[in-house]
CSV table of C-alpha atoms in Angstrom, one decimal:
chain,number,residue,atom,x,y,z
B,1,CYS,CA,-17.0,-4.8,-1.2
B,2,SER,CA,-17.0,-7.6,-3.7
B,3,PRO,CA,-15.7,-11.2,-3.6
B,4,ILE,CA,-13.3,-11.8,-6.5
B,5,PRO,CA,-12.5,-15.4,-7.6
B,6,ALA,CA,-8.9,-16.4,-6.9
B,7,GLY,CA,-6.7,-19.4,-7.9
B,8,THR,CA,-7.1,-21.3,-11.1
B,9,LYS,CA,-10.2,-21.6,-13.2
B,10,ASP,CA,-11.0,-24.9,-11.4
B,11,ASP,CA,-10.7,-23.4,-7.9
B,12,ASP,CA,-13.5,-21.8,-6.0
B,13,TYR,CA,-11.3,-19.6,-3.7
B,14,LYS,CA,-12.7,-16.2,-2.8
B,15,ARG,CA,-11.1,-12.9,-2.2
B,16,LEU,CA,-12.8,-10.1,-0.4
B,17,ALA,CA,-11.4,-6.6,-0.4
B,18,SER,CA,-13.3,-3.7,1.2
B,19,TYR,CA,-12.5,0.0,1.7
B,20,LEU,CA,-14.2,2.8,3.5
B,21,THR,CA,-13.1,6.4,2.8
B,22,LEU,CA,-14.2,9.4,4.9
B,23,SER,CA,-13.3,12.9,3.8
B,24,GLN,CA,-13.8,16.2,5.4
B,25,VAL,CA,-13.2,19.7,3.9
B,26,LEU,CA,-11.7,21.8,6.8
B,27,ASP,CA,-11.6,25.1,4.9
B,28,PRO,CA,-11.1,26.2,1.3
B,29,ASN,CA,-7.4,25.2,1.5
B,30,ASN,CA,-7.4,22.1,3.6
B,31,ARG,CA,-9.0,18.7,3.4
B,32,VAL,CA,-8.4,15.4,5.3
B,33,ALA,CA,-9.4,11.9,4.4
B,34,LEU,CA,-9.3,8.7,6.4
B,35,GLU,CA,-9.4,5.3,4.6
B,36,LEU,CA,-9.9,1.9,6.3
B,37,ASN,CA,-9.4,-1.4,4.5
B,38,TYR,CA,-10.0,-5.0,5.3
B,39,GLY,CA,-9.6,-8.1,3.2
B,40,THR,CA,-9.4,-11.9,3.2
B,41,GLN,CA,-8.1,-14.5,0.7
B,42,GLU,CA,-9.0,-18.1,0.9
B,43,GLN,CA,-6.0,-20.4,0.4
B,44,GLY,CA,-3.6,-17.6,-0.3
B,45,ALA,CA,-0.7,-18.5,-2.5
B,46,PHE,CA,2.0,-17.8,0.1
B,47,ALA,CA,-0.1,-18.2,3.2
B,48,GLY,CA,1.5,-21.5,4.1
B,49,PHE,CA,4.8,-19.7,4.9
B,50,ALA,CA,2.9,-18.2,7.9
B,51,ASN,CA,1.4,-21.6,8.8
B,52,LYS,CA,-2.0,-20.4,7.5
B,53,GLY,CA,-4.4,-21.5,4.8
B,54,ASP,CA,-6.4,-18.3,4.5
B,55,ALA,CA,-5.0,-14.8,4.9
B,56,THR,CA,-6.4,-11.6,6.3
B,57,TRP,CA,-5.2,-8.0,5.9
B,58,TYR,CA,-6.3,-4.6,7.2
B,59,GLY,CA,-5.1,-1.1,7.7
B,60,THR,CA,-5.7,2.6,7.7
B,61,ASP,CA,-4.3,5.8,6.2
B,62,VAL,CA,-4.8,9.4,6.9
B,63,ASN,CA,-4.3,12.0,4.1
B,64,TRP,CA,-4.0,15.7,4.4
B,65,TYR,CA,-4.3,17.9,1.3
B,66,HIS,CA,-3.2,21.6,1.6
B,67,LYS,CA,-3.8,24.0,-1.3
B,68,LEU,CA,-0.8,26.4,-1.5
B,69,SER,CA,-2.1,28.1,-4.7
B,70,GLU,CA,-4.5,27.5,-7.5
B,71,ASN,CA,-2.1,25.0,-9.2
B,72,LEU,CA,0.0,23.8,-6.3
B,73,MET,CA,-1.0,21.3,-3.6
B,74,TRP,CA,1.1,19.9,-0.7
B,75,ASN,CA,-0.1,16.4,0.2
B,76,SER,CA,0.9,14.2,3.1
B,77,ARG,CA,-0.1,10.7,4.2
B,78,ALA,CA,0.6,8.4,7.1
B,79,GLU,CA,-0.4,4.7,6.8
B,80,TRP,CA,-0.4,1.4,8.6
B,81,PHE,CA,-1.1,-1.9,7.1
B,82,TYR,CA,-1.1,-5.4,8.6
B,83,THR,CA,-1.2,-8.8,6.8
B,84,ASP,CA,-1.1,-12.0,8.8
B,85,ALA,CA,0.2,-14.0,5.9
B,86,PRO,CA,2.2,-13.0,2.8
B,87,VAL,CA,-0.7,-12.6,0.4
B,88,HIS,CA,-1.8,-9.0,-0.1
B,89,VAL,CA,1.7,-7.6,0.2
B,90,MET,CA,3.9,-9.5,-2.2
B,91,MET,CA,7.4,-8.7,-0.9
B,92,ALA,CA,8.6,-12.2,-1.7
B,93,ASN,CA,12.4,-12.5,-2.0
B,94,ILE,CA,13.6,-15.6,-3.9
B,95,ASP,CA,16.3,-17.5,-2.0
B,96,PRO,CA,19.2,-17.6,-4.5
B,97,ASN,CA,20.4,-21.0,-3.3
B,98,THR,CA,17.0,-22.9,-3.4
B,99,GLY,CA,14.8,-20.8,-5.7
B,100,ILE,CA,12.1,-20.9,-3.0
B,101,PRO,CA,10.2,-17.7,-2.1
B,102,ASP,CA,11.1,-16.2,1.2
B,103,PRO,CA,8.1,-13.8,1.8
B,104,THR,CA,7.4,-11.0,4.2
B,105,TRP,CA,4.3,-10.3,6.4
B,106,GLY,CA,3.4,-8.3,9.5
B,107,SER,CA,3.0,-4.5,9.9
B,108,PHE,CA,3.9,-2.0,7.3
B,109,TYR,CA,4.1,1.7,8.1
B,110,GLY,CA,4.6,4.6,5.7
B,111,VAL,CA,4.9,8.3,5.7
B,112,THR,CA,4.6,10.2,2.4
B,113,THR,CA,4.7,13.8,1.3
B,114,ASN,CA,4.6,15.4,-2.1
B,115,LEU,CA,4.0,18.6,-4.0
B,116,ALA,CA,1.5,18.3,-6.9
B,117,TRP,CA,1.9,21.1,-9.5
B,118,THR,CA,-0.7,21.4,-12.3
B,119,PRO,CA,0.8,23.9,-14.7
B,120,THR,CA,-2.2,23.2,-17.0
B,121,PRO,CA,-5.5,21.3,-16.2
B,122,ASN,CA,-4.2,18.3,-18.2
B,123,VAL,CA,-0.7,17.9,-16.7
B,124,ARG,CA,0.4,17.2,-13.2
B,125,LEU,CA,4.0,17.1,-12.0
B,126,ARG,CA,4.6,15.5,-8.6
B,127,PRO,CA,7.9,15.0,-6.8
B,128,GLU,CA,7.4,12.7,-3.8
B,129,LEU,CA,9.3,11.5,-0.7
B,130,ARG,CA,8.4,8.3,1.2
B,131,TYR,CA,9.6,6.5,4.2
B,132,ASP,CA,8.6,2.9,4.8
B,133,ILE,CA,9.1,0.5,7.8
B,134,HIS,CA,8.3,-3.2,8.1
B,135,SER,CA,7.9,-5.0,11.4
B,136,GLY,CA,7.0,-8.6,11.5
B,137,PRO,CA,8.0,-12.2,10.8
B,138,GLY,CA,9.6,-13.4,7.6
B,139,ARG,CA,12.4,-11.7,5.8
B,140,ASP,CA,12.9,-8.0,6.0
B,141,ALA,CA,10.8,-6.3,3.3
B,142,TYR,CA,13.3,-4.0,1.6
B,143,ALA,CA,16.8,-4.1,-0.1
B,144,ASP,CA,16.4,-7.8,-1.1
B,145,GLY,CA,15.4,-8.8,2.4
B,146,GLN,CA,18.3,-7.0,4.1
B,147,LYS,CA,16.6,-3.9,5.6
B,148,ASP,CA,13.4,-3.3,7.5
B,149,SER,CA,13.0,0.3,6.3
B,150,GLN,CA,13.6,2.4,3.1
B,151,VAL,CA,13.4,5.9,1.8
B,152,VAL,CA,12.1,6.4,-1.7
B,153,ALA,CA,12.2,9.6,-3.8
B,154,SER,CA,10.1,9.6,-6.9
B,155,PHE,CA,8.8,12.0,-9.6
B,156,ASP,CA,5.8,11.4,-11.8
B,157,VAL,CA,4.2,13.2,-14.6
B,158,SER,CA,0.5,12.6,-15.2
B,159,PHE,CA,-1.5,13.5,-18.3
B,160,PHE,CA,-5.3,13.8,-18.0
B,161,PHE,CA,-7.6,13.4,-21.0
């Protein structure tokens, strides 16, 4: 973990972000990983919306990696993340009438699954499906503050050099 300066060049606010990852190979085709995270931010930019000066966040995720073949992996992840003030998760919607941010904080849950295909060692194609839920104060986190959950489908292409 490492404190990182936050704020303007004249401020002395500190940010601490820490992560611990544990991984276990179950057999040649299966691996699981657990990640824990914790952080704080002095005088967070939007913390005042939650009647706080400093902000704290923490969470965990569990990942499962299953090798289907030499170049095809099925990966799944379940995660939970909590922030007590709108600092680490910047889901701030802007009120169209006032121009004032209307941010989100609380618990965020997510479930993700994807297939990762590497047709060559330097290229990875990955379709992914994700479901997110928000529970907490402030505005709903998704659909411009109108929904507390969302489904996201994505596709990415990665090139490795």
